[in-house]
Amino acid sequence: MGLHTVEAMENKVQDMLNSMGDTFSWQSIVYLSLFVFVMILLVIYAGRWQKGFSVYFTLIFTIVPIAVLATYYQSISKTADEAFNAQKLIYVGGVFLVYFITLAIFDLCNITVPKWIRIWVLLESGFMFLIIQTTEYTGLFYSKYGITTVNDGVYLTRTYGPMHSVYLFVMAVYLVIVLFAVLYSLCFKKNVPKKRALLLLITETICFAAYAVEKTISLNLSLTVLSYAFAEIIFLFIIRRISLYSVRDSVVDSIVAMNDDGYITFDKRLRYLGCIGNAERVYPDLKKTRVDKKVKKSEFMKSEFLPLINDFRQNGHSVPTHIRRGETIYQLTVIPLFTGKRRAGYQIRIVDDTVERRQIDMLDKFNDYLQEKVEEKTHNLNVMHDNLILSMATVVESRDNSTGGHVRRSSDCVRILIDEMKNDPECEVVKDEMFCKNIIKAAPMHDLGKIAVPDAILQKPGKFEDWEFEKMKAHAAEGARIVHEILKDLDKSDNKEYRAFHELAENVAHYHHERMDGSGYPEGLVGDRIPIEARIMAIADVYDALVSKRVYKERMSFEKADGIMMDSFGKHFDPELEKYYVAARPRLEAYYLAEDE
């Protein structure tokens, strides 16, 4: 290589270095380094970002690099227009950054700024920024501008217009209200950490002090953009703990992380918004479901989720539903979805309910077992009770030589009559199953009063004298008294069936000898004043007396007995019961024929 070539290359390198020296001053190197630094802070913020962070933080960390970059461009400007255009871009920070920092500080101090104030101040900031951007045409912010060259660089010179004074006034207002908010939180708000309030106070003081020094003292370096970087460092330190102080978000995140719960969310128009937790494991089809898809347009969601949401809409609350996935049982519950305080849709909560359901199943099985045992014991007691009643009636009947087996046979006749009444869908009385069961159970007790009748009368083989018949008739009222004494404790029970049986059994004993025409005893009741159970018992009682053999008579033929019975409806018996007697007659005759064999 020749000497001239080497010298030429050295000259080119020297020219390049001289050119760079003309372009880059030490200020521009500082601003460029600061730009790299705030970009690193932006990356750190992005890495730490969480849903609990205020949107104002994001705007601050975005605008600061723009303001720093604009300051750098101004430092390398060669003409007045280049410097002025850079200055207008710097005011992105000077106008909007101050606004966003103020709102961010209010958020950190847990002070709510009404929405209309935030919008109004934002419009005011936008108007101020518009005035700055058009000042070369209006002269409102800067009436004129130029550049001056100093040894270490080119600097913008300007003459301020009337709107600049307004701008300074607005900055002073921002300073006052921010200092007030911070001091108020430091002194009175217990939900604001003291360290946070002190850091905000220091940050705000340094930022406005830097701006004031820069405006009053001619410096070759912008202290304002340096204070922005300092503010970002403080904000990063504060937001590192914001997610912990946001109790609502941290609790929700902890619940989702520690529990095996899942949530499926929908907006008010029933569009799928997404899911978290175990939702996709329980419903694998959610992995293939596109966000914003309407529930009605997905057969899977339409069948699985729509009925639950519709039930919640109609009733205002959700009845838990259970589904099984293998050995696991999940409980599904619909709850409202909120964004802040605004109701935004629905969410389905999925909870592993396996342990609880198994415990409930075990309790249900145990309760069923206990219920079975109780029913078994109750049945045994009822059987014992019925046998005692029948035995008592049989003992009483054993004193009467003329009516052997009457208690049992008349009770069976009542059962046959009740069966025929049940075949009539229009018969109201037998629609009460408790009534049917009780009258059959009470029938053997109808002649208990005979225990008070003297043996001489009760065992007389022939026809009673009038005075003897009067003694015999007393057995109806006496039977009612005995039944009352036996069953009176049932009235103290909470069981309606027990109380109903007591009343019915007493009526059967008391009124089974009453007649529809009023010629019966002991009260001489007429028509419907006679309880229906006594009217039914009367038919069975008389029919058995007619067709059964007694010591004082032979068994009457079915035809003759039937004639007497039919003639007695309307006089002795309830005419409304005639059709049931007629329907029951074949079974009654078959029953007594079987008794004779």
XYZ file of C-alpha atoms in Angstrom:
597
model
C 0.000 0.000 0.000
C 1.416 3.421 -0.962
C 2.116 6.300 1.338
C -0.537 8.444 -0.297
C -3.176 5.762 0.291
C -2.344 5.525 3.983
C -2.434 9.270 4.373
C -5.789 9.401 2.602
C -7.275 6.823 4.978
C -5.915 8.684 8.006
C -7.456 11.881 6.722
C -10.863 10.179 6.272
C -10.811 8.781 9.813
C -9.811 12.192 11.135
C -12.646 13.836 9.197
C -15.106 11.246 10.584
C -13.926 11.882 14.130
C -14.157 15.629 13.600
C -17.673 15.168 12.180
C -18.718 13.075 15.162
C -17.262 15.656 17.447
C -19.320 18.311 15.711
C -22.471 16.167 16.031
C -22.167 14.655 19.511
C -21.610 16.918 22.495
C -21.200 15.620 25.984
C -24.853 16.563 26.638
C -26.069 14.454 23.736
C -24.041 11.512 25.004
C -25.672 11.948 28.435
C -29.165 12.087 26.895
C -28.482 9.074 24.681
C -27.208 7.135 27.683
C -30.251 8.271 29.652
C -32.525 7.047 26.841
C -30.911 3.615 26.991
C -31.326 3.638 30.772
C -35.051 4.534 30.725
C -35.618 1.882 28.036
C -34.054 -0.639 30.420
C -36.442 0.607 33.111
C -39.328 0.135 30.669
C -38.266 -3.474 30.066
C -38.015 -4.075 33.826
C -41.495 -2.608 34.296
C -42.893 -4.796 31.534
C -41.400 -7.835 33.230
C -42.955 -6.908 36.557
C -46.306 -5.823 35.203
C -49.361 -7.372 36.844
C -53.062 -6.820 36.407
C -53.191 -4.796 39.634
C -50.971 -2.042 38.167
C -52.587 1.248 37.249
C -52.668 2.104 33.549
C -50.999 5.413 34.438
C -47.764 3.584 35.262
C -47.689 2.094 31.781
C -48.248 5.512 30.217
C -45.492 7.060 32.360
C -42.931 4.403 31.444
C -43.896 4.832 27.779
C -43.806 8.647 27.623
C -40.541 9.166 29.524
C -38.383 7.538 26.769
C -40.136 9.777 24.206
C -39.327 12.898 26.235
C -35.700 11.796 26.734
C -35.301 10.966 23.027
C -36.737 14.357 22.065
C -34.241 16.042 24.403
C -31.435 14.094 22.748
C -32.567 15.192 19.283
C -32.644 18.789 20.443
C -29.063 18.453 21.698
C -27.828 17.416 18.234
C -29.924 19.955 16.310
C -28.136 22.209 13.787
C -30.970 24.613 12.959
C -33.558 26.553 14.880
C -36.404 24.554 13.306
C -34.825 21.244 14.309
C -34.356 22.454 17.872
C -37.864 23.904 18.021
C -39.531 20.738 16.683
C -37.638 18.693 19.262
C -38.772 21.160 21.935
C -42.422 20.650 20.939
C -41.961 16.875 21.255
C -40.399 17.332 24.686
C -43.716 18.780 25.818
C -45.306 15.341 25.430
C -43.685 14.845 28.803
C -44.143 18.405 29.971
C -47.907 18.233 29.463
C -49.139 14.637 29.582
C -46.460 13.109 31.764
C -47.259 15.510 34.603
C -50.957 14.621 34.248
C -50.310 10.864 34.352
C -47.832 11.135 37.235
C -50.429 13.081 39.217
C -53.135 10.469 38.665
C -50.677 7.668 39.429
C -49.828 9.338 42.741
C -53.530 9.698 43.559
C -53.978 5.973 42.881
C -51.017 5.107 45.086
C -52.531 7.261 47.822
C -55.884 5.440 47.448
C -57.652 8.682 46.582
C -60.396 8.360 43.978
C -60.571 11.117 41.382
C -64.044 11.461 39.839
C -64.218 10.386 36.234
C -65.492 13.736 35.006
C -62.487 15.515 36.569
C -60.031 13.100 34.920
C -61.656 13.642 31.534
C -61.813 17.409 31.937
C -58.131 17.681 32.940
C -57.118 15.378 30.075
C -58.973 17.613 27.604
C -57.288 20.650 29.150
C -53.880 18.969 28.731
C -54.708 18.105 25.149
C -55.686 21.698 24.457
C -52.427 22.968 25.996
C -50.426 20.496 23.907
C -52.252 21.674 20.774
C -51.369 25.310 21.611
C -47.705 24.308 21.961
C -47.679 22.402 18.651
C -49.159 25.371 16.748
C -47.304 28.163 18.514
C -45.191 29.062 15.457
C -48.469 30.103 13.813
C -50.240 31.644 16.789
C -47.400 32.907 18.990
C -49.466 31.982 22.051
C -46.907 29.782 23.777
C -43.676 31.068 22.172
C -43.854 34.405 20.437
C -40.500 33.781 18.715
C -37.588 31.358 18.849
C -34.035 30.946 17.601
C -30.736 29.236 18.385
C -27.534 30.308 19.980
C -24.173 28.615 19.644
C -21.989 28.099 22.678
C -18.684 26.241 22.793
C -20.289 23.046 23.996
C -23.338 23.026 21.748
C -26.364 24.647 20.078
C -29.199 25.875 22.321
C -32.762 26.974 21.622
C -33.698 30.515 22.566
C -37.347 31.567 22.780
C -39.572 34.366 23.924
C -42.592 33.204 25.907
C -46.179 34.007 24.963
C -49.234 34.398 27.255
C -50.125 30.671 27.307
C -46.746 29.858 28.808
C -47.821 31.721 31.939
C -51.013 29.636 31.973
C -48.877 26.510 31.632
C -46.745 27.530 34.625
C -49.887 28.191 36.648
C -51.219 24.710 35.798
C -47.894 23.159 36.841
C -48.136 25.026 40.157
C -51.677 23.689 40.662
C -50.460 20.145 39.955
C -47.707 20.616 42.534
C -50.096 21.877 45.207
C -52.742 19.168 44.829
C -50.136 16.395 44.622
C -48.341 17.616 47.728
C -51.689 17.894 49.491
C -52.671 14.335 48.476
C -49.364 12.888 49.633
C -49.349 14.769 52.927
C -52.996 13.876 53.559
C -52.278 10.188 52.972
C -49.190 10.334 55.151
C -51.148 11.804 58.049
C -54.648 10.344 57.812
C -54.947 7.323 55.485
C -54.089 4.131 57.338
C -54.394 2.007 54.202
C -51.451 3.782 52.542
C -47.988 2.541 53.616
C -46.014 5.306 55.283
C -42.859 4.507 53.304
C -44.781 4.808 50.054
C -46.142 8.216 50.986
C -42.658 9.470 51.938
C -41.159 8.209 48.653
C -43.897 9.948 46.680
C -43.327 13.160 48.605
C -39.586 13.016 47.864
C -40.177 12.184 44.202
C -42.647 15.000 43.654
C -40.406 17.486 45.417
C -37.341 16.536 43.345
C -39.240 16.621 40.024
C -40.690 20.070 40.559
C -37.453 21.348 42.098
C -35.570 20.172 38.990
C -38.079 21.953 36.764
C -37.825 25.157 38.853
C -34.019 25.142 38.849
C -33.952 24.550 35.101
C -36.268 27.536 34.521
C -34.410 29.929 36.802
C -30.781 29.008 36.142
C -29.268 28.651 32.703
C -27.802 25.173 32.612
C -26.387 23.171 29.745
C -28.252 20.029 30.894
C -32.008 19.295 31.290
C -32.612 18.459 34.926
C -36.278 17.743 34.169
C -35.633 14.622 32.083
C -33.134 13.452 34.685
C -35.852 13.799 37.343
C -38.182 11.681 35.146
C -35.676 8.835 35.276
C -35.385 9.264 39.036
C -39.196 9.144 39.350
C -39.300 5.900 37.341
C -36.799 4.279 39.694
C -38.960 5.242 42.676
C -42.107 3.957 40.922
C -40.414 0.623 40.202
C -39.543 0.318 43.850
C -43.134 1.093 44.866
C -44.898 -1.158 42.355
C -42.760 -4.066 43.449
C -45.141 -4.327 46.414
C -48.336 -3.043 44.837
C -49.641 -6.528 44.087
C -49.230 -7.432 47.772
C -51.065 -4.322 48.947
C -53.894 -5.022 46.471
C -55.600 -7.441 48.841
C -58.447 -8.331 46.488
C -56.179 -9.344 43.603
C -53.651 -11.125 45.799
C -56.369 -13.102 47.575
C -57.939 -14.158 44.271
C -54.554 -15.149 42.846
C -53.730 -17.102 46.000
C -57.057 -18.938 45.929
C -56.593 -19.930 42.296
C -52.996 -21.004 42.881
C -53.588 -22.990 46.076
C -56.977 -24.556 45.311
C -58.014 -26.907 42.573
C -60.884 -24.628 41.600
C -61.725 -23.411 38.132
C -63.690 -20.533 36.656
C -65.389 -20.214 33.262
C -66.486 -16.685 32.358
C -69.136 -15.262 30.029
C -70.249 -11.707 29.313
C -73.842 -10.475 29.530
C -74.482 -11.527 25.935
C -73.308 -15.034 26.842
C -70.080 -14.900 24.895
C -67.253 -17.058 26.194
C -64.489 -14.916 27.736
C -62.020 -17.552 28.937
C -61.253 -19.816 31.867
C -58.668 -20.408 34.586
C -57.768 -23.090 37.100
C -58.930 -26.628 36.505
C -61.655 -25.642 34.013
C -59.900 -27.067 30.935
C -59.106 -30.285 32.778
C -62.756 -30.763 33.722
C -63.979 -29.621 30.275
C -61.273 -30.434 27.679
C -63.490 -28.981 24.912
C -62.710 -25.521 26.280
C -59.223 -25.837 24.772
C -60.816 -25.840 21.323
C -63.357 -23.106 22.074
C -62.607 -19.675 20.640
C -62.909 -16.669 22.915
C -65.981 -14.485 22.160
C -67.926 -17.434 20.777
C -71.573 -17.296 21.763
C -72.805 -20.092 23.982
C -75.774 -20.823 21.717
C -73.456 -21.403 18.755
C -71.503 -24.132 20.551
C -73.337 -27.409 21.104
C -70.893 -28.234 23.890
C -71.447 -24.993 25.839
C -75.153 -24.927 24.996
C -75.719 -28.297 26.656
C -73.260 -27.942 29.540
C -73.475 -24.306 30.626
C -76.615 -22.658 29.194
C -79.085 -24.458 31.533
C -77.032 -23.398 34.566
C -76.901 -19.753 33.484
C -80.609 -19.673 32.575
C -81.482 -21.122 35.983
C -79.398 -18.395 37.629
C -81.107 -15.709 35.503
C -84.600 -16.912 36.398
C -84.118 -17.529 40.117
C -81.515 -14.907 40.961
C -79.337 -17.567 42.544
C -77.689 -20.803 41.539
C -78.536 -24.267 42.762
C -75.250 -26.219 42.897
C -74.966 -28.947 40.266
C -72.639 -31.931 40.444
C -70.821 -33.735 37.663
C -68.503 -36.716 37.797
C -65.170 -37.060 36.026
C -63.783 -40.499 36.768
C -63.561 -40.810 40.533
C -63.785 -37.043 41.052
C -67.038 -35.199 41.721
C -67.169 -31.486 40.880
C -69.686 -28.909 42.044
C -70.730 -26.230 39.536
C -72.099 -22.914 40.778
C -73.019 -19.814 38.747
C -71.994 -16.483 40.283
C -71.971 -12.924 38.896
C -68.912 -11.622 37.048
C -67.806 -8.127 38.070
C -65.323 -5.667 36.657
C -64.788 -3.306 39.550
C -68.278 -2.593 40.868
C -69.972 -3.134 37.511
C -71.719 -6.405 36.817
C -70.316 -7.648 33.527
C -71.584 -11.200 33.078
C -71.485 -14.656 34.608
C -68.880 -17.111 35.789
C -69.192 -20.786 36.548
C -67.148 -21.878 39.534
C -65.850 -25.458 39.503
C -64.949 -26.936 42.893
C -63.684 -30.423 43.692
C -66.473 -31.684 45.934
C -65.437 -35.347 46.042
C -64.697 -35.600 49.763
C -67.852 -33.745 50.779
C -70.067 -35.757 48.409
C -68.642 -39.041 49.662
C -69.269 -37.955 53.217
C -72.815 -36.943 52.297
C -73.346 -40.299 50.537
C -72.092 -42.099 53.636
C -74.417 -40.029 55.828
C -77.314 -40.690 53.449
C -76.652 -44.428 53.557
C -76.375 -44.308 57.317
C -79.576 -42.260 57.551
C -81.306 -44.751 55.245
C -80.112 -47.551 57.497
C -81.369 -45.721 60.580
C -84.644 -44.919 58.844
C -85.047 -48.567 57.898
C -84.430 -49.605 61.480
C -86.831 -46.973 62.801
C -89.499 -48.073 60.335
C -88.896 -51.691 61.316
C -89.214 -50.871 65.015
C -92.253 -48.675 64.337
C -93.874 -51.449 62.324
C -93.220 -53.928 65.136
C -94.688 -51.509 67.665
C -97.734 -50.907 65.467
C -98.234 -54.657 65.032
C -97.886 -55.108 68.795
C -100.316 -52.243 69.355
C -102.837 -53.690 66.912
C -102.508 -57.134 68.475
C -103.055 -55.678 71.926
C -106.182 -53.921 70.723
C -107.449 -57.079 69.030
C -106.567 -59.148 72.085
C -108.397 -56.741 74.370
C -111.432 -56.833 72.123
C -111.274 -60.621 71.996
C -111.095 -60.812 75.800
C -114.168 -58.605 76.047
C -115.916 -60.643 73.392
C -115.110 -63.892 75.227
C -117.519 -62.830 77.958
C -120.324 -62.672 75.396
C -121.509 -66.205 74.596
C -123.556 -64.968 71.660
C -121.044 -63.095 69.502
C -118.037 -65.370 69.071
C -115.705 -64.049 66.314
C -117.781 -60.909 65.780
C -114.874 -58.550 66.391
C -112.698 -60.175 63.773
C -115.470 -60.677 61.192
C -116.914 -57.178 61.462
C -113.397 -55.748 61.079
C -112.932 -57.782 57.884
C -116.295 -56.488 56.624
C -115.095 -52.913 57.182
C -111.980 -53.694 55.154
C -114.099 -55.061 52.256
C -116.374 -51.989 52.278
C -113.372 -49.638 52.272
C -111.890 -51.511 49.298
C -115.103 -50.983 47.310
C -115.204 -47.311 48.250
C -111.656 -46.936 46.942
C -112.814 -48.174 43.557
C -115.035 -45.098 43.237
C -112.903 -42.128 42.053
C -115.633 -39.733 43.233
C -115.597 -40.977 46.825
C -113.770 -38.223 48.693
C -113.516 -39.841 52.103
C -111.256 -42.718 51.030
C -108.844 -40.400 49.214
C -107.352 -39.898 52.659
C -105.213 -43.025 53.033
C -104.769 -42.283 56.726
C -108.550 -42.490 57.222
C -108.748 -45.859 55.468
C -105.929 -47.302 57.553
C -107.301 -45.918 60.817
C -110.891 -47.154 60.442
C -109.715 -50.706 59.693
C -107.420 -50.511 62.712
C -110.170 -49.074 64.964
C -112.946 -51.488 63.958
C -112.024 -54.159 66.562
C -112.468 -51.547 69.316
C -116.127 -50.797 68.585
C -117.519 -53.104 71.319
C -114.910 -52.518 74.055
C -117.641 -50.938 76.181
C -119.256 -54.349 76.704
C -116.644 -54.952 79.403
C -118.835 -52.813 81.673
C -122.014 -54.794 80.968
C -122.874 -57.332 83.703
C -122.318 -61.007 82.816
C -125.942 -61.860 83.503
C -127.061 -59.543 80.750
C -124.160 -60.024 78.392
C -124.413 -63.830 78.542
C -128.228 -64.057 78.517
C -129.278 -66.617 75.840
C -132.667 -65.104 75.161
C -134.280 -61.767 74.377
C -133.420 -58.808 76.629
C -135.936 -57.167 78.884
C -136.290 -53.398 78.367
C -134.184 -52.588 81.399
C -131.587 -55.117 80.294
C -131.472 -53.570 76.848
C -130.918 -50.164 78.403
C -127.943 -51.594 80.288
C -126.642 -53.119 77.059
C -126.964 -49.815 75.181
C -124.661 -48.185 77.701
C -121.751 -50.081 76.177
C -121.429 -47.514 73.336
C -120.718 -44.517 75.569
C -118.648 -46.672 77.925
C -116.623 -47.930 74.955
C -115.894 -44.346 73.909
C -114.693 -43.589 77.456
C -112.433 -46.645 77.528
C -110.965 -45.838 74.098
C -110.341 -42.264 75.233
C -108.482 -43.438 78.339
C -106.403 -45.900 76.340
C -105.415 -43.433 73.603
C -105.489 -40.061 75.372
C -101.696 -39.806 75.488
C -101.650 -39.800 71.672
C -103.064 -36.258 71.780
C -99.771 -35.093 73.259
C -97.825 -36.381 70.251
C -96.776 -34.197 67.328
C -97.814 -37.026 65.007
C -101.085 -36.031 63.291
C -101.794 -39.673 62.430
C -101.857 -40.650 66.115
C -104.265 -37.846 66.998
C -106.479 -38.675 64.007
C -106.619 -42.347 65.030
C -107.638 -41.428 68.577
C -110.560 -39.331 67.388
C -111.707 -41.881 64.821
C -111.496 -44.877 67.188
C -113.499 -43.010 69.818
C -116.175 -42.135 67.253
C -116.442 -45.761 66.056
C -116.987 -47.021 69.600
C -119.369 -44.212 70.540
C -121.660 -43.901 67.501
C -121.744 -47.261 65.665
C -125.321 -47.868 66.949
C -126.660 -44.492 65.782
C -129.279 -44.502 62.967
C -129.790 -42.067 60.118
C -133.389 -41.403 61.194
C -132.294 -40.516 64.739
C -133.715 -43.647 66.413
C -130.282 -45.005 67.376
C -128.320 -44.704 70.582
C -126.643 -43.400 72.711
C -127.081 -39.786 71.412
C -129.882 -40.171 68.861
C -127.860 -38.387 66.167
C -129.447 -37.796 62.778
C -127.952 -38.048 59.266
C -124.589 -36.446 58.635
C -124.160 -35.616 62.326
C -123.117 -39.235 62.692
C -119.370 -39.482 61.863
C -118.728 -41.290 58.565
C -116.541 -43.884 60.289
C -119.438 -44.853 62.571
C -121.816 -45.078 59.593
C -119.436 -47.506 57.852
C -118.995 -49.536 61.065
C -122.764 -49.803 61.493
C -123.154 -51.609 58.151
C -120.417 -54.128 58.971
C -121.736 -54.624 62.531
C -125.344 -55.339 61.500
C -124.430 -57.475 58.493
C -122.283 -59.767 60.631
C -125.061 -60.023 63.238
C -127.528 -61.110 60.526
C -125.462 -63.740 58.700
C -123.687 -65.190 61.750
C -125.000 -67.860 64.106
C -125.758 -66.775 67.624
C -126.824 -68.783 70.700
C -130.272 -67.292 70.398
C -130.673 -67.748 66.598
C -129.469 -69.578 63.520
C -127.485 -68.015 60.694
C -129.762 -66.019 58.370
C -129.572 -66.688 54.615
C -127.735 -64.164 52.463
C -130.935 -63.364 50.545
C -132.957 -62.613 53.652
C -130.128 -60.693 55.283
C -129.641 -58.687 52.101
C -133.330 -57.829 52.049
C -133.156 -56.496 55.586
C -130.009 -54.549 54.773
C -131.442 -52.963 51.634
C -134.635 -51.942 53.461
C -132.511 -50.282 56.159
C -130.663 -47.822 53.884
C -132.075 -44.370 54.477
C -133.482 -45.323 57.887
C -130.713 -47.143 59.700
C -127.829 -46.847 57.266
C -126.430 -43.968 55.217
C -128.083 -44.137 51.747
C -124.868 -42.762 50.213
C -123.134 -45.980 51.275
C -125.723 -48.299 49.695
C -123.861 -48.612 46.377
C -120.700 -49.667 48.161
C -122.565 -52.332 50.138
C -124.120 -53.624 46.919
C -120.704 -53.722 45.226
C -119.177 -55.470 48.258
C -121.976 -58.062 48.651
C -120.350 -60.789 46.482
C -117.123 -60.521 48.452
C -118.989 -60.477 51.765
C -120.909 -63.630 50.893
C -117.717 -65.349 49.695
C -116.013 -64.352 52.922
C -118.705 -65.897 55.131
C -118.909 -69.023 53.010
C -115.175 -69.461 53.552
C -115.720 -68.984 57.290
C -118.216 -71.905 57.340
C -115.796 -74.346 55.702
